[in-house]
Amino acid sequence: MALSEFELIQRYFAPFNTSPAVVAGIGDDCAVLALSPGSELCTSIDTMVESVHFPANADPHGLGWRCLAAAVSDLAACGARPVGFCLALTLPDVAESWLAAFASGLAAAAEAFAIPLVGGDTTRGPLTLSVQVMGEVARGGALLRSGAKAGDQVWVSGTLGEGRAALDYLDQPSHANPFSKAYYYPRPPLQFGCELAGVAHSAIDISDGLLADLGHILQASGVGAEIDITRLPVSKALITRCGRERATEFALSGGDDYQLCFTSASASLTTLQALAQKHEVQLTCIGHIREQSGILCRDAQGKLVDPHYSGYRHFS
Amino acid sequence: MALSEFELIQRYFAPFNTSPAVVAGIGDDCAVLALSPGSELCTSIDTMVESVHFPANADPHGLGWRCLAAAVSDLAACGARPVGFCLALTLPDVAESWLAAFASGLAAAAEAFAIPLVGGDTTRGPLTLSVQVMGEVARGGALLRSGAKAGDQVWVSGTLGEGRAALDYLDQPSHANPFSKAYYYPRPPLQFGCELAGVAHSAIDISDGLLADLGHILQASGVGAEIDITRLPVSKALITRCGRERATEFALSGGDDYQLCFTSASASLTTLQALAQKHEVQLTCIGHIREQSGILCRDAQGKLVDPHYSGYRHFS
């Protein structure tokens, strides 16, 4: 049964369009949203293309979750409270079973991250998912990449490397991929991120890999960093599967982790620990910010090496 | 020369990122925007896919203009002042000459519509352009589809039908297409639309064709309409090329016009004429709203016909 664009949107996407901030949702020329008084709007857009960012025949429920999770990860990095998101969905044909599973995964993520779907566009073409997210911060309160200061501690949330490890299994069915959950169902610490604004000096989400993303903070802030690779948070499962050396490389350069890397004054330690406990977020201090530019890594032998010349980037 | 995503964005898209509303633009996890105090956010997203919404080898400068113009058309329909837009650009490969022309067309439209580029995502894949626009309205002031009242006059801006007429020439080079300008360089009346809020009762942009789009207003408002097809604004060029009958069919059902269809009380006539003059927008009253559902068309013989059974839709 061929459904029109209007029927498709009505059937699969209209139901999870609820929030007090939504003045007018799907079904008009624009969605209309009421931000909190005194707040500023934070916005970001992320695109995933079949066979480029995910394999053909990827699990549609997982894709639904993943495309929204990857986008809200940018809100987390800015310390923004979620307001709403738009979905531009380009589909090769209308397979209702695919669409039902995709919408179900998307709805699950929308509920988990407390962000309503407020608008979108459905078109025919090669499978492409663009998610645009909107959040709000107190005026002047957005967490940026540019605030890192010499002496800051460098922190990461969660564990790193499993997103990259999953790529080696993506041609296999989801159930045969030991890191399927990390790949399809990332959980960026959005609520934790909202409370980081005012505590952290700078933040970024780890989507391109820790070294690359920390590098963006360093460049924007005009500083450098020293990190201790023995402290990188990697899961036991990752070490068991890949060995510690490869697990470390994945954690440094793998990407697709959708965790936060941020810097803050050492005096903020108690506040951070309380926030981590409140939101059940694992936090690890992996190093500190220095005045000199560049990233130095202290390796397992205690030696300082430049990771860009040590082979840690050869997977990127 | 292969440029990275970062270099591409820096070179072609960073330069036209300026507006007092932009607190932080391209280059952080999110763009941060300051809306006017007391305003609400209006947002919409539109996708165009190569070989679906535009031909392969379409003029890149025209595409740059068109993808933004089509998206701001939704802001015009809501009466929203432009705040900023995001671009999700999926490209098969990095052809710098293509990208330079595309960015130049996009920048020209951004300037004409006074809307800054604030964020985006550049990915590899089949050529797909998603533009997400943000605007603002006074609280409660968004122009919706649902406010049409029996007795309202039905108005359209500009002329209709050339967008559709251009499709018949799209396999030819731009210079051989007599309606190339209407197709690649539509000019939705954005500033006029901003001032329509508070005057018009309902509005929509004409992207799917007048009958279809007016139909959305009627459905959302629970009313019907009678329109006089002899009053439809069609250009002399369109009539000369296609004859009056086909020109009328294109105007009724063609789509891609990016003009406004709106309804307002007849008492607003003087205000509307002043606004039209101020913004140099051609306005035509084409009929009125009735209580009974459905659209009736008065034809050239003065007979009332139901356009959905008269063949006017056979191009849609």
XYZ file of C-alpha atoms in Angstrom:
632
model
C 0.000 0.000 0.000
C 1.483 3.282 -1.070
C 1.051 6.037 1.509
C 1.417 9.701 0.676
C 3.956 11.849 2.501
C 1.149 13.321 4.587
C -0.191 9.920 5.600
C 3.302 8.640 6.419
C 4.039 11.590 8.685
C 0.656 11.341 10.329
C 0.923 7.628 10.979
C 4.501 7.294 12.169
C 5.771 10.650 13.323
C 2.890 12.748 14.615
C 2.279 10.716 17.808
C 5.431 11.718 19.682
C 5.097 15.426 19.119
C 4.354 16.659 22.638
C 5.973 19.183 24.943
C 4.779 22.392 26.605
C 7.368 24.271 24.494
C 5.626 23.240 21.244
C 3.123 25.977 20.321
C 2.481 24.433 16.885
C 4.057 21.151 15.800
C 4.003 19.061 12.639
C 1.341 20.071 10.136
C 1.914 23.757 9.426
C 4.522 25.560 7.328
C 6.717 25.958 10.397
C 6.777 24.493 13.865
C 6.429 27.216 16.503
C 8.395 26.838 19.728
C 8.397 28.884 22.927
C 11.840 29.101 24.523
C 12.233 29.922 28.204
C 12.422 33.676 28.913
C 16.020 34.923 28.900
C 17.377 31.897 27.107
C 19.403 31.564 23.921
C 18.804 28.998 21.194
C 21.421 26.300 20.490
C 21.116 24.417 17.205
C 23.017 21.754 15.288
C 22.395 19.465 12.312
C 23.837 16.004 11.591
C 23.482 13.858 8.489
C 23.928 10.102 8.122
C 24.000 8.508 4.659
C 23.520 4.805 3.931
C 26.719 2.994 2.939
C 28.759 5.999 4.143
C 27.818 6.426 7.812
C 26.007 3.128 8.302
C 25.842 -0.111 6.331
C 23.093 -0.970 3.858
C 20.524 -3.103 5.673
C 21.407 -1.586 9.045
C 18.896 -2.229 11.813
C 16.188 0.458 11.304
C 15.235 0.654 15.008
C 18.876 1.222 15.912
C 19.258 3.813 13.146
C 16.263 5.704 14.508
C 17.896 5.869 17.931
C 21.371 6.546 16.634
C 20.552 9.463 14.320
C 18.844 11.365 17.131
C 21.406 10.403 19.800
C 24.282 11.609 17.614
C 22.537 14.955 17.145
C 21.590 15.548 20.797
C 25.220 14.824 21.639
C 25.942 18.331 20.268
C 23.369 19.809 22.639
C 25.059 17.985 25.534
C 28.403 19.493 24.511
C 26.921 23.008 24.661
C 25.136 22.431 27.952
C 21.781 22.992 26.254
C 18.408 21.758 27.500
C 16.526 19.989 24.685
C 13.644 21.918 23.051
C 12.805 19.989 19.876
C 14.162 18.396 16.710
C 13.392 18.253 12.984
C 13.934 15.180 10.803
C 14.726 15.341 7.078
C 14.185 11.746 5.957
C 15.095 10.723 2.418
C 13.916 7.205 1.593
C 14.426 5.107 -1.543
C 10.906 3.680 -1.274
C 8.147 3.433 1.274
C 8.733 0.135 3.101
C 6.238 0.386 5.910
C 7.928 -2.228 8.089
C 11.233 -0.365 7.835
C 9.537 2.922 8.602
C 7.649 1.521 11.578
C 10.868 0.151 13.116
C 12.790 3.363 12.379
C 10.043 5.542 13.877
C 9.927 3.288 16.937
C 13.685 3.659 17.549
C 13.457 7.402 16.961
C 10.518 7.692 19.374
C 12.408 5.719 22.029
C 15.350 8.121 21.766
C 13.023 11.156 21.731
C 11.520 9.915 24.982
C 14.854 9.020 26.585
C 16.345 12.422 25.750
C 13.053 14.273 26.422
C 13.093 16.049 23.061
C 9.952 16.251 20.894
C 9.849 15.878 17.106
C 8.505 19.222 15.878
C 8.980 19.201 12.119
C 10.428 17.429 9.159
C 10.467 16.663 5.478
C 10.067 13.274 3.834
C 11.460 12.864 0.336
C 12.294 10.102 -2.153
C 15.952 9.347 -2.797
C 18.968 7.463 -1.447
C 18.533 6.724 2.289
C 19.720 9.848 4.126
C 18.876 10.946 7.680
C 19.381 14.576 8.690
C 18.473 15.477 12.254
C 18.468 19.097 13.379
C 18.255 19.655 17.124
C 17.305 22.749 19.096
C 18.080 23.405 22.732
C 18.283 26.386 25.058
C 20.817 27.814 27.479
C 20.694 30.777 29.863
C 21.849 33.939 28.074
C 25.614 33.796 27.628
C 25.685 30.347 29.249
C 26.494 28.080 26.281
C 29.467 25.804 26.869
C 31.927 26.431 24.025
C 35.136 24.868 22.785
C 37.084 28.038 23.385
C 37.180 28.290 27.181
C 39.924 25.809 28.159
C 42.596 27.305 30.463
C 46.097 26.115 31.322
C 45.840 24.048 34.505
C 42.318 22.763 33.733
C 41.718 19.083 34.211
C 40.644 17.161 31.092
C 37.669 14.860 31.631
C 35.762 12.338 29.572
C 32.373 10.794 30.287
C 31.487 7.105 29.877
C 33.817 4.683 28.122
C 35.494 5.117 24.763
C 36.358 2.929 21.792
C 33.384 0.575 21.461
C 31.804 2.727 18.743
C 34.920 2.152 16.651
C 35.175 -1.527 17.597
C 31.626 -2.086 16.321
C 32.648 -1.029 12.804
C 34.627 -4.247 12.349
C 31.412 -6.259 12.711
C 28.981 -4.071 10.774
C 28.731 -6.439 7.814
C 27.338 -9.043 10.201
C 23.820 -9.148 11.652
C 23.323 -6.991 14.779
C 23.113 -9.991 17.127
C 26.568 -11.168 15.998
C 28.132 -7.773 16.768
C 29.435 -7.659 20.353
C 29.452 -3.848 20.210
C 26.115 -3.434 18.466
C 24.617 -1.636 21.466
C 27.423 0.929 21.593
C 27.021 1.560 17.864
C 23.244 1.727 17.509
C 22.249 2.951 20.951
C 24.764 5.554 22.119
C 23.681 7.533 25.190
C 25.244 10.982 25.199
C 24.987 12.367 28.763
C 22.505 15.105 27.870
C 21.110 15.923 31.322
C 24.590 15.846 32.813
C 25.759 18.190 30.024
C 22.970 20.674 30.813
C 24.369 21.061 34.323
C 27.979 21.319 33.148
C 27.398 24.830 31.830
C 28.766 27.108 34.545
C 31.048 24.359 35.891
C 33.195 23.316 32.918
C 35.344 25.804 30.990
C 35.023 24.089 27.613
C 33.401 20.983 26.138
C 32.964 18.975 22.931
C 31.294 15.691 22.079
C 33.549 12.842 21.013
C 32.325 12.008 17.526
C 35.541 12.087 15.487
C 37.763 10.492 18.159
C 39.210 11.844 21.403
C 42.465 13.186 19.936
C 40.686 14.969 17.084
C 37.929 16.385 19.257
C 40.183 17.423 22.133
C 42.303 18.982 19.388
C 39.360 21.221 18.469
C 39.117 22.438 22.066
C 42.863 23.124 22.153
C 42.820 24.998 18.861
C 39.767 27.084 19.795
C 41.275 27.865 23.221
C 44.879 28.444 22.108
C 46.301 25.889 24.534
C 47.702 22.337 24.603
C 47.149 19.214 26.696
C 48.915 16.296 28.280
C 46.926 13.112 28.643
C 47.751 9.825 30.339
C 46.675 7.001 28.057
C 46.721 4.495 30.911
C 43.764 6.382 32.377
C 41.527 6.226 29.275
C 38.178 4.688 30.225
C 37.803 1.518 28.154
C 35.404 -1.311 28.923
C 36.525 -4.783 29.996
C 34.578 -6.141 27.020
C 36.644 -4.040 24.635
C 39.956 -5.114 26.169
C 38.887 -8.772 26.145
C 37.932 -8.630 22.464
C 40.676 -6.404 21.099
C 43.546 -6.387 23.599
C 44.642 -3.318 25.539
C 46.766 -1.752 22.816
C 44.034 -1.760 20.181
C 41.434 -0.731 22.777
C 43.615 2.300 23.591
C 43.971 3.167 19.922
C 40.209 2.925 19.448
C 39.658 5.133 22.500
C 42.107 7.745 21.217
C 41.120 7.868 17.567
C 38.024 5.769 16.982
C 35.130 8.214 17.072
C 31.380 7.532 17.223
C 31.486 7.485 21.032
C 29.061 10.411 21.611
C 30.517 10.982 25.051
C 31.763 14.338 26.337
C 35.293 15.624 26.633
C 35.469 18.743 28.787
C 37.890 20.788 30.851
C 37.351 22.401 34.232
C 39.290 23.948 37.088
C 40.542 21.410 39.605
C 38.540 23.310 42.252
C 35.355 22.042 40.567
C 36.132 18.433 41.436
C 33.527 18.084 44.196
C 30.793 19.661 42.075
C 31.656 17.368 39.165
C 31.583 14.280 41.336
C 28.157 15.248 42.684
C 26.828 15.802 39.149
C 28.280 12.504 37.976
C 26.590 10.699 40.844
C 23.267 12.472 40.301
C 23.155 11.565 36.604
C 24.898 8.188 36.917
C 27.622 9.251 34.525
C 31.086 7.682 34.710
C 33.707 10.464 34.753
C 37.439 10.031 34.244
C 40.139 12.660 34.534
C 42.600 11.798 31.762
C 45.026 14.704 31.920
C 45.397 18.454 32.050
C 45.618 21.565 29.872
C 49.054 23.167 29.278
C 50.017 26.499 27.806
C 52.135 24.945 25.056
C 50.115 23.894 22.009
C 49.797 20.282 20.913
C 48.798 17.050 22.655
C 51.337 14.970 24.538
C 50.421 11.461 25.664
C 52.032 9.771 28.645
C 52.248 6.100 27.677
C 52.203 2.948 29.796
C 55.958 3.262 30.327
C 55.506 6.804 31.639
C 57.132 8.233 28.511
C 55.692 11.378 26.894
C 55.026 10.882 23.171
C 53.387 12.968 20.480
C 50.423 10.783 19.481
C 50.349 12.228 15.981
C 53.727 10.618 15.290
C 53.232 7.448 17.260
C 50.730 5.619 15.123
C 47.694 6.307 17.294
C 46.092 8.062 14.356
C 46.561 5.354 11.755
C 42.942 4.251 12.115
C 41.450 7.676 11.511
C 43.281 19.148 -4.263
C 41.310 17.309 -1.635
C 40.015 19.571 1.112
C 38.838 18.289 4.463
C 35.329 19.003 5.689
C 36.740 21.663 8.008
C 38.633 23.401 5.220
C 35.614 23.268 2.902
C 33.344 24.867 5.469
C 35.927 27.475 6.321
C 36.584 28.410 2.724
C 33.095 28.504 1.278
C 30.571 28.851 4.042
C 32.132 30.731 6.957
C 32.251 34.147 5.240
C 28.528 34.872 5.223
C 27.907 34.040 8.834
C 27.072 37.442 10.264
C 24.122 38.871 12.162
C 23.704 40.469 15.581
C 21.485 37.489 16.526
C 24.395 35.048 16.090
C 26.118 34.639 19.469
C 28.259 31.727 18.179
C 28.159 30.580 14.572
C 29.842 27.836 12.569
C 32.722 26.159 14.378
C 31.325 24.913 17.680
C 29.120 21.943 18.536
C 26.052 24.145 18.239
C 25.328 27.581 16.863
C 23.998 29.876 19.569
C 21.308 32.393 18.602
C 19.677 35.211 20.576
C 16.006 35.658 19.673
C 14.226 38.948 20.356
C 12.713 39.150 23.864
C 9.110 37.927 23.906
C 9.369 36.142 20.574
C 8.660 32.543 19.596
C 10.839 30.414 17.325
C 9.522 29.254 13.933
C 11.410 26.443 12.223
C 11.106 24.337 9.088
C 13.301 21.951 7.092
C 13.275 21.205 3.340
C 15.239 18.606 1.400
C 16.091 18.525 -2.301
C 17.606 15.400 -3.861
C 19.387 15.253 -7.216
C 17.359 13.547 -9.964
C 14.255 13.750 -7.754
C 13.806 17.462 -7.027
C 16.257 18.829 -9.564
C 18.011 17.359 -12.601
C 21.526 15.937 -12.562
C 23.893 18.661 -13.747
C 21.564 21.424 -12.563
C 23.131 24.878 -12.355
C 24.922 24.924 -8.947
C 24.534 28.700 -8.433
C 20.798 28.381 -9.056
C 20.577 25.371 -6.733
C 22.258 27.353 -3.965
C 19.652 30.108 -4.312
C 16.730 27.746 -4.801
C 17.325 25.488 -1.795
C 17.389 28.457 0.578
C 14.525 30.329 -1.129
C 12.276 27.253 -0.922
C 12.997 26.971 2.802
C 12.500 30.658 3.692
C 9.186 30.444 1.853
C 7.924 28.550 4.928
C 9.040 31.419 7.175
C 7.133 33.847 4.925
C 4.012 31.706 5.277
C 4.237 31.906 9.085
C 4.966 35.627 9.122
C 8.357 34.968 10.728
C 11.356 37.294 10.638
C 14.479 35.395 9.542
C 17.008 34.501 12.288
C 19.344 31.938 10.701
C 19.624 28.709 8.731
C 21.547 25.427 8.819
C 22.683 23.519 5.734
C 23.117 19.750 5.594
C 25.038 19.234 2.376
C 25.662 15.712 1.072
C 28.051 15.677 -1.895
C 29.226 12.770 -4.057
C 32.721 14.253 -4.281
C 34.482 17.516 -3.627
C 34.331 19.428 -6.912
C 35.599 22.812 -5.867
C 34.175 24.643 -8.878
C 30.728 23.212 -8.166
C 31.026 24.095 -4.503
C 32.193 27.638 -5.213
C 29.210 28.271 -7.517
C 26.765 26.641 -5.101
C 28.099 28.658 -2.143
C 27.907 31.842 -4.216
C 24.210 31.233 -5.062
C 23.485 30.345 -1.455
C 25.266 33.490 -0.225
C 23.309 35.656 -2.679
C 20.034 34.252 -1.345
C 21.217 34.595 2.273
C 21.897 38.263 1.606
C 18.658 38.876 -0.303
C 16.567 37.263 2.440
C 18.753 38.683 5.243
C 19.256 35.301 6.898
C 22.719 34.170 8.070
C 24.128 30.653 7.726
C 24.726 29.536 11.326
C 25.506 25.839 11.128
C 25.687 22.785 8.962
C 27.045 19.359 8.200
C 28.956 18.302 5.101
C 28.941 14.601 4.244
C 29.820 12.297 1.360
C 26.988 10.672 -0.544
C 24.405 11.245 -3.277
C 23.820 14.988 -3.831
C 21.221 16.044 -1.237
C 20.518 19.532 0.107
C 18.646 19.953 3.395
C 18.056 23.500 4.564
C 16.612 24.189 7.992
C 15.432 27.740 8.619
C 14.727 29.560 11.860
C 12.673 32.699 12.270
C 10.855 34.523 15.048
C 7.375 35.901 15.615
C 5.833 37.849 18.467
C 4.413 35.477 21.095
C 1.201 33.947 19.744
C 1.658 35.823 16.470
C 2.567 33.028 14.035
C 0.390 32.934 10.945
C -1.098 29.431 10.742
C -3.109 27.453 8.215
C -6.010 27.087 10.601
C -7.392 30.636 10.845
C -9.411 31.011 7.619
C -13.006 32.219 8.203
C -16.066 32.118 5.956
C -16.256 35.426 4.099
C -12.453 35.896 4.000
C -10.946 36.928 0.721
C -8.413 34.503 -0.795
C -5.220 36.180 -2.018
C -2.089 35.059 -3.817
C 1.202 36.909 -4.203
C 3.234 37.191 -7.402
C 2.423 35.097 -10.455
C 1.853 31.357 -10.604
C 2.686 28.521 -12.975
C 6.172 29.356 -14.249
C 7.807 27.019 -11.732
C 5.862 24.169 -13.289
C 6.427 25.380 -16.847
C 10.194 25.303 -16.245
C 10.085 21.545 -15.598
C 9.420 20.865 -19.295
C 12.799 22.390 -20.161
C 14.948 21.054 -17.333
C 16.828 18.579 -19.527
C 18.109 21.561 -21.537
C 20.829 24.016 -20.497
C 19.626 26.881 -18.272
C 19.946 29.481 -21.030
C 17.564 27.504 -23.262
C 14.898 27.382 -20.528
C 12.554 30.391 -20.814
C 11.435 29.838 -17.202
C 14.872 29.156 -15.759
C 14.715 32.242 -13.545
C 11.384 31.234 -12.012
C 12.756 27.753 -11.299
C 16.212 28.541 -9.945
C 15.639 31.980 -8.451
C 12.228 32.052 -6.780
C 11.620 35.075 -4.538
C 9.172 34.225 -1.770
C 7.858 37.539 -0.355
C 9.543 37.135 3.032
C 9.453 40.740 4.287
C 5.864 41.123 3.102
C 5.008 37.868 4.932
C 6.512 39.191 8.188
C 4.018 42.053 8.119
C 1.077 39.816 7.198
C 0.951 38.367 10.721
C -1.834 40.281 12.459
C -3.477 41.169 9.126
C -4.124 37.812 7.424
C -6.187 35.076 9.109
C -4.316 32.145 7.539
C -1.459 31.575 5.109
C 0.544 28.886 3.322
C 3.301 28.930 0.737
C 2.488 27.560 -2.692
C 4.945 24.719 -3.117
C 2.683 21.799 -4.070
C 0.311 23.833 -6.274
C -2.416 26.333 -5.436
C -5.274 23.816 -5.217
C -3.307 21.447 -2.992
C -1.956 24.191 -0.742
C -5.203 26.132 -0.461
C -6.710 22.716 0.319
C -4.426 22.491 3.382
C -5.732 25.854 4.638
C -9.329 24.725 4.094
C -8.803 21.417 5.857
C -6.985 22.985 8.813
C -9.669 25.694 9.100
C -12.726 23.500 8.493
C -14.021 25.641 5.632
C -14.226 25.658 1.821
C -13.457 28.143 -0.949
C -14.678 29.431 -4.262
C -12.056 30.742 -6.648
C -12.342 32.430 -10.027
C -9.805 30.899 -12.373
C -10.008 33.863 -14.733
C -8.388 35.937 -11.983
C -5.342 33.696 -11.446
C -2.174 35.764 -11.835
C -0.222 34.272 -14.740
C 2.532 36.032 -16.649
C 2.222 37.063 -20.284
C 5.333 34.987 -20.978
C 3.608 31.880 -19.644
C 0.471 32.450 -21.723
C 2.532 33.150 -24.847
C 4.525 29.940 -24.429
C 1.832 27.570 -23.208
C -1.553 29.071 -24.092
C -4.078 30.248 -21.529
C -5.590 26.861 -20.735
C -2.296 25.193 -19.889
C -1.089 28.320 -18.066
C -4.213 28.109 -15.889
C -3.636 24.436 -15.206
C -0.022 25.142 -14.227
C -1.162 27.966 -11.933
C -3.733 25.732 -10.242
C -1.725 22.557 -9.848
C 1.873 23.159 -10.845
C 3.704 23.833 -7.605
C 7.237 25.194 -7.062
C 5.943 28.783 -7.121
C 7.056 29.738 -3.566
C 4.481 32.505 -3.460
C 1.945 32.978 -0.661
C -1.715 32.052 -0.577
C -3.504 33.708 2.350
C -6.938 34.717 3.524
C -8.023 37.912 5.250
C -11.151 39.856 6.114
C -12.321 42.149 3.319
C -11.935 45.046 5.780
C -8.149 44.536 5.585
C -8.049 45.515 1.918
C -6.493 48.953 2.433
C -3.821 47.604 4.794
C -2.960 44.834 2.337
C -2.665 47.249 -0.565
C -0.324 49.446 1.464
C 1.835 46.442 2.380
C 1.908 45.246 -1.210
C 3.047 48.674 -2.358
C 5.663 48.964 0.390
C 7.234 45.600 -0.467
C 6.569 45.741 -4.234
C 4.566 42.534 -4.108
C 1.873 41.838 -6.704
C -1.335 40.777 -4.902
C -4.399 39.222 -6.505
C -7.710 38.406 -4.869
C -8.779 35.133 -6.491
C -11.891 34.230 -4.508
C -13.378 33.828 -1.068
C -13.813 31.372 1.786
C -17.188 29.589 2.184
C -18.582 27.548 5.050
C -19.137 24.472 2.881
C -16.025 22.306 2.514
C -14.306 21.747 -0.825
C -13.002 24.048 -3.552
C -15.257 25.286 -6.323
C -13.751 27.016 -9.341
C -15.635 29.527 -11.447
C -14.406 28.951 -14.995
C -14.094 31.310 -17.948
C -17.752 30.663 -18.873
C -18.830 31.644 -15.352
C -19.736 28.022 -14.532
C -18.852 26.596 -11.098
C -16.910 23.319 -11.376
C -15.206 21.053 -8.877
C -11.551 21.245 -10.010
C -10.811 17.803 -8.637
C -13.145 16.279 -11.231
C -12.423 18.660 -14.058
C -8.940 17.582 -15.046
C -7.101 20.490 -13.436
C -5.237 18.007 -11.289
C -4.033 15.703 -14.031
C -0.567 17.260 -13.944
C -0.047 16.776 -10.246
